[in-house]
């Protein structure tokens, strides 16, 4: 009998929660002998999609944006239960390296083969947090999954829509997206600035981790064929192969020409630039 995807995800999730709970109660031995990794990226590059895929692997712990700032709610984005305590928040704010070393990369059940988290270029940029980047650089066996979006215009449009609709994630069991009806007028100069800034950041962080093993994952390839792309990722992390199942999906199904009000005018301005290929033929 072939189980539905939703059931498989729930069973694997239950297994993760159960084994972690047994470790907390010291009923299972723990170990830090696993592959550490980060998903390096920026917003709207498919990081929720990739993270949800990795979270469906029984031997991977893929945390969300643990260094995202949400000072109002004092919330740390784990995507796993049992972590949001005031003690963890205070440790992250006052002792970020201790937080990463002792809480994020803590002992896990021996069955766990890889542990990592999402880290955006703009995360851990406060003066007391910048040490995180240097600490990660010092972890020589840390592996980097550098997630990039090939079409930066689509990334920029997706980012703008998410900011306006305040909807950053659409789960697989919810096909309604608040941003579906949004139409945007895109400013040419703002667009150019965004493209240049993002490409500079990609180069900067590739250079930062130049001595590490880096796997570049292109969002468009992941969205088109996540089964084969996640095979490569699992091989890179050194974990046993499992078929992975997403919990989120692409929010916008419309073409750029449908979303951008001034599409033709914008395309004309981009004709003599390196970014003309971002536009539909």
Short mmCIF file of C-alpha atoms in Angstrom, two decimals:
data_model
loop_
_atom_site.label_atom_id
_atom_site.label_comp_id
_atom_site.label_asym_id
_atom_site.label_seq_id
_atom_site.Cartn_x
_atom_site.Cartn_y
_atom_site.Cartn_z
CA UNK A 1 0.00 0.00 0.00
CA UNK A 2 1.33 3.44 -0.96
CA UNK A 3 0.71 6.01 1.76
CA UNK A 4 -0.39 9.55 0.85
CA UNK A 5 2.33 12.21 0.96
CA UNK A 6 0.61 14.03 3.84
CA UNK A 7 0.63 10.86 5.97
CA UNK A 8 4.29 10.12 5.22
CA UNK A 9 5.27 13.65 6.27
CA UNK A 10 3.27 13.34 9.50
CA UNK A 11 4.80 9.97 10.35
CA UNK A 12 8.33 11.28 9.79
CA UNK A 13 7.54 14.42 11.78
CA UNK A 14 6.19 12.31 14.64
CA UNK A 15 9.36 10.21 14.57
CA UNK A 16 11.51 13.37 14.81
CA UNK A 17 9.52 14.78 17.74
CA UNK A 18 9.52 11.42 19.54
CA UNK A 19 13.25 10.76 19.25
CA UNK A 20 14.15 14.33 20.23
CA UNK A 21 11.84 14.07 23.25
CA UNK A 22 13.44 10.79 24.32
CA UNK A 23 16.86 12.43 24.08
CA UNK A 24 15.69 15.33 26.26
CA UNK A 25 14.56 12.81 28.87
CA UNK A 26 17.93 11.03 28.56
CA UNK A 27 16.26 7.86 27.35
CA UNK A 28 18.32 7.96 24.16
CA UNK A 29 22.05 8.67 23.77
CA UNK A 30 23.00 11.90 22.03
CA UNK A 31 25.84 12.80 19.69
CA UNK A 32 27.26 15.80 17.85
CA UNK A 33 28.79 13.56 15.20
CA UNK A 34 26.67 14.83 12.33
CA UNK A 35 27.15 17.01 9.26
CA UNK A 36 26.62 20.71 9.99
CA UNK A 37 25.22 22.87 7.19
CA UNK A 38 23.55 26.17 6.42
CA UNK A 39 21.13 27.15 3.67
CA UNK A 40 22.62 30.47 2.55
CA UNK A 41 20.22 32.67 0.60
CA UNK A 42 17.95 35.70 0.61
CA UNK A 43 14.17 36.05 0.73
CA UNK A 44 11.99 34.68 -2.09
CA UNK A 45 14.51 32.19 -3.40
CA UNK A 46 12.52 29.09 -2.41
CA UNK A 47 14.11 28.65 1.02
CA UNK A 48 10.81 27.65 2.67
CA UNK A 49 10.26 25.09 -0.08
CA UNK A 50 13.77 23.65 0.30
CA UNK A 51 13.63 23.69 4.10
CA UNK A 52 10.28 21.87 4.11
CA UNK A 53 11.73 19.21 1.82
CA UNK A 54 14.74 18.65 4.09
CA UNK A 55 12.49 18.59 7.16
CA UNK A 56 10.69 15.58 5.68
CA UNK A 57 13.93 13.57 5.92
CA UNK A 58 13.97 11.52 9.13
CA UNK A 59 17.75 11.94 9.57
CA UNK A 60 17.96 15.69 8.93
CA UNK A 61 17.14 18.58 11.25
CA UNK A 62 16.67 21.69 9.09
CA UNK A 63 15.83 24.68 11.26
CA UNK A 64 14.31 27.85 9.85
CA UNK A 65 15.55 31.44 10.29
CA UNK A 66 17.00 31.15 13.79
CA UNK A 67 18.78 34.52 13.42
CA UNK A 68 15.76 36.36 12.02
CA UNK A 69 14.86 39.40 14.13
CA UNK A 70 11.36 39.37 15.61
CA UNK A 71 11.93 41.55 18.65
CA UNK A 72 8.24 42.38 19.09
CA UNK A 73 7.21 38.78 19.76
CA UNK A 74 10.64 37.60 20.95
CA UNK A 75 10.20 34.60 18.69
CA UNK A 76 12.88 32.40 17.19
CA UNK A 77 11.86 30.71 13.93
CA UNK A 78 12.70 27.06 14.50
CA UNK A 79 9.95 25.16 12.62
CA UNK A 80 10.24 22.52 15.33
CA UNK A 81 8.36 22.31 18.66
CA UNK A 82 9.87 22.79 22.11
CA UNK A 83 12.44 25.52 21.42
CA UNK A 84 10.74 28.89 21.92
CA UNK A 85 11.77 29.60 25.49
CA UNK A 86 12.76 32.97 26.91
CA UNK A 87 16.09 31.44 27.91
CA UNK A 88 16.94 30.67 24.28
CA UNK A 89 15.92 34.17 23.20
CA UNK A 90 18.14 35.79 25.84
CA UNK A 91 21.05 33.54 24.91
CA UNK A 92 20.73 34.40 21.23
CA UNK A 93 20.60 38.11 21.97
CA UNK A 94 23.48 38.18 24.46
CA UNK A 95 25.62 35.17 23.54
CA UNK A 96 24.93 34.33 19.86
CA UNK A 97 27.90 31.97 19.42
CA UNK A 98 26.95 30.02 22.54
CA UNK A 99 23.38 29.90 21.22
CA UNK A 100 24.49 28.47 17.89
CA UNK A 101 27.04 26.03 19.29
CA UNK A 102 25.01 24.74 22.24
CA UNK A 103 21.39 25.04 21.12
CA UNK A 104 21.29 24.87 17.32
CA UNK A 105 24.25 22.50 16.94
CA UNK A 106 23.57 20.62 20.17
CA UNK A 107 23.62 16.86 20.72
CA UNK A 108 20.96 15.04 18.71
CA UNK A 109 19.88 11.41 18.62
CA UNK A 110 22.55 9.24 17.02
CA UNK A 111 20.17 8.54 14.15
CA UNK A 112 20.53 12.18 12.99
CA UNK A 113 23.01 12.57 10.12
CA UNK A 114 22.82 16.32 9.34
CA UNK A 115 21.77 19.50 11.17
CA UNK A 116 21.50 22.98 9.71
CA UNK A 117 19.51 26.19 9.42
CA UNK A 118 18.58 28.96 7.00
CA UNK A 119 20.75 32.06 7.05
CA UNK A 120 19.91 35.09 4.92
CA UNK A 121 22.59 37.57 3.86
CA UNK A 122 20.96 40.20 6.10
CA UNK A 123 20.77 37.97 9.18
CA UNK A 124 23.16 38.34 12.12
CA UNK A 125 24.25 41.83 11.05
CA UNK A 126 23.83 43.60 14.40
CA UNK A 127 27.14 44.45 16.07
CA UNK A 128 26.74 41.74 18.71
CA UNK A 129 25.78 39.13 16.08
CA UNK A 130 28.35 39.63 13.31
CA UNK A 131 30.60 37.18 15.14
CA UNK A 132 28.28 34.43 13.89
CA UNK A 133 29.65 34.74 10.36
CA UNK A 134 33.24 34.43 11.54
CA UNK A 135 32.31 31.48 13.76
CA UNK A 136 30.67 29.70 10.81
CA UNK A 137 33.76 30.36 8.72
CA UNK A 138 35.85 28.68 11.44
CA UNK A 139 33.79 25.47 11.25
CA UNK A 140 35.90 23.91 8.50
CA UNK A 141 33.63 20.92 7.91
CA UNK A 142 30.51 23.11 7.63
CA UNK A 143 28.79 22.59 4.29
CA UNK A 144 27.09 25.45 2.46
CA UNK A 145 23.94 25.04 0.38
CA UNK A 146 23.89 28.33 -1.53
CA UNK A 147 20.35 28.75 -2.79
CA UNK A 148 19.96 31.23 -5.63
CA UNK A 149 17.19 32.30 -7.94
CA UNK A 150 18.24 32.56 -11.56
CA UNK A 151 15.57 35.09 -12.55
CA UNK A 152 16.13 38.05 -10.23
CA UNK A 153 13.15 39.91 -11.68
CA UNK A 154 10.85 37.13 -10.53
CA UNK A 155 12.57 37.21 -7.14
CA UNK A 156 12.07 40.98 -6.90
CA UNK A 157 8.40 40.75 -7.90
CA UNK A 158 7.83 37.90 -5.45
CA UNK A 159 9.51 39.90 -2.67
CA UNK A 160 7.41 42.99 -3.43
CA UNK A 161 4.19 40.97 -3.45
CA UNK A 162 5.05 39.22 -0.18
CA UNK A 163 5.77 42.55 1.51
CA UNK A 164 2.49 44.06 0.29
CA UNK A 165 0.32 41.02 1.04
CA UNK A 166 2.23 40.13 4.25
CA UNK A 167 2.05 36.49 3.17
CA UNK A 168 5.42 34.79 3.06
CA UNK A 169 4.40 31.12 3.06
CA UNK A 170 1.60 29.13 1.42
CA UNK A 171 1.28 25.60 2.77
CA UNK A 172 0.56 22.65 0.53
CA UNK A 173 -2.96 22.19 1.92
CA UNK A 174 -3.89 25.83 1.25
CA UNK A 175 -4.12 26.92 -2.37
CA UNK A 176 -5.23 30.48 -1.55
CA UNK A 177 -2.58 33.18 -1.74
CA UNK A 178 -3.33 36.75 -0.73
CA UNK A 179 -0.89 38.00 -3.34
CA UNK A 180 -2.60 36.36 -6.32
CA UNK A 181 -4.65 39.43 -7.23
CA UNK A 182 -1.89 42.00 -6.71
CA UNK A 183 -0.69 44.02 -9.70
CA UNK A 184 2.56 45.95 -9.46
CA UNK A 185 4.21 48.91 -11.12
CA UNK A 186 7.95 48.25 -11.03
CA UNK A 187 10.42 51.12 -10.96
CA UNK A 188 13.37 50.63 -13.33
CA UNK A 189 16.02 52.27 -11.11
CA UNK A 190 14.90 50.36 -8.02
CA UNK A 191 15.04 47.16 -10.05
CA UNK A 192 18.60 47.80 -11.23
CA UNK A 193 19.71 48.62 -7.70
CA UNK A 194 18.13 45.41 -6.40
CA UNK A 195 19.79 43.24 -9.06
CA UNK A 196 23.23 44.75 -8.49
CA UNK A 197 22.97 44.56 -4.71
CA UNK A 198 21.87 40.94 -4.75
CA UNK A 199 24.54 39.83 -7.21
CA UNK A 200 27.20 41.58 -5.13
CA UNK A 201 25.95 39.80 -2.00
CA UNK A 202 26.05 36.44 -3.75
CA UNK A 203 29.68 37.01 -4.74
CA UNK A 204 30.59 38.34 -1.29
CA UNK A 205 29.29 35.26 0.52
CA UNK A 206 30.69 32.84 -2.04
CA UNK A 207 34.06 34.43 -1.28
CA UNK A 208 33.46 34.30 2.48
CA UNK A 209 33.00 30.53 2.35
CA UNK A 210 35.46 29.89 -0.49
CA UNK A 211 37.37 27.34 1.61
CA UNK A 212 34.22 25.35 2.39
CA UNK A 213 32.34 22.81 0.34
CA UNK A 214 29.57 24.75 -1.42
CA UNK A 215 26.65 23.30 -3.34
CA UNK A 216 24.90 25.87 -5.52
CA UNK A 217 21.19 25.11 -5.82
CA UNK A 218 19.15 27.03 -8.38
CA UNK A 219 15.54 27.57 -7.32
CA UNK A 220 14.16 27.13 -10.84
CA UNK A 221 15.78 23.67 -11.08
CA UNK A 222 14.49 22.73 -7.62
CA UNK A 223 10.93 23.80 -8.45
CA UNK A 224 10.99 21.96 -11.78
CA UNK A 225 12.46 18.68 -10.52
CA UNK A 226 12.82 18.60 -6.74
CA UNK A 227 13.22 14.81 -6.66
CA UNK A 228 16.51 14.82 -8.59
CA UNK A 229 17.70 18.09 -7.05
CA UNK A 230 17.16 16.77 -3.51
CA UNK A 231 19.05 13.60 -4.44
CA UNK A 232 22.08 15.82 -5.13
CA UNK A 233 21.57 17.69 -1.86
CA UNK A 234 21.30 14.48 0.17
CA UNK A 235 24.46 13.15 -1.47
CA UNK A 236 26.21 16.44 -0.68
CA UNK A 237 25.17 16.22 2.99
CA UNK A 238 26.13 12.55 3.18
CA UNK A 239 22.74 11.35 4.39
CA UNK A 240 21.01 8.14 3.26
CA UNK A 241 18.63 8.77 0.38
CA UNK A 242 14.93 9.24 1.12
CA UNK A 243 12.22 10.59 -1.14
CA UNK A 244 11.39 14.03 0.25
CA UNK A 245 8.04 15.78 0.40
CA UNK A 246 7.40 19.56 0.43
CA UNK A 247 5.06 21.32 2.84
CA UNK A 248 4.95 24.61 0.95
CA UNK A 249 4.46 25.46 -2.70
CA UNK A 250 4.98 28.28 -5.16
CA UNK A 251 2.65 31.18 -4.38
CA UNK A 252 2.37 32.90 -7.76
CA UNK A 253 1.38 30.96 -10.85
CA UNK A 254 0.93 34.03 -13.07
CA UNK A 255 3.44 35.30 -15.62
CA UNK A 256 5.45 38.47 -15.06
CA UNK A 257 3.57 40.21 -17.86
CA UNK A 258 0.31 39.56 -16.00
CA UNK A 259 1.62 40.91 -12.69
CA UNK A 260 3.66 43.94 -13.80
CA UNK A 261 1.44 46.79 -14.96
CA UNK A 262 4.24 48.56 -16.87
CA UNK A 263 5.77 45.33 -18.21
CA UNK A 264 6.28 46.45 -21.83
CA UNK A 265 7.82 49.77 -20.82
CA UNK A 266 10.11 48.06 -18.31
CA UNK A 267 11.21 45.44 -20.83
CA UNK A 268 12.09 48.17 -23.31
CA UNK A 269 14.32 49.91 -20.76
CA UNK A 270 16.15 46.66 -20.04
CA UNK A 271 16.89 45.88 -23.70
CA UNK A 272 20.58 46.87 -23.58
CA UNK A 273 21.29 45.46 -20.11
CA UNK A 274 22.62 42.06 -18.93
CA UNK A 275 19.20 41.39 -17.36
CA UNK A 276 17.01 41.37 -20.48
CA UNK A 277 16.85 37.56 -20.31
CA UNK A 278 14.73 37.85 -17.15
CA UNK A 279 11.83 38.96 -19.33
CA UNK A 280 9.55 36.61 -21.20
CA UNK A 281 10.25 36.20 -24.88
#
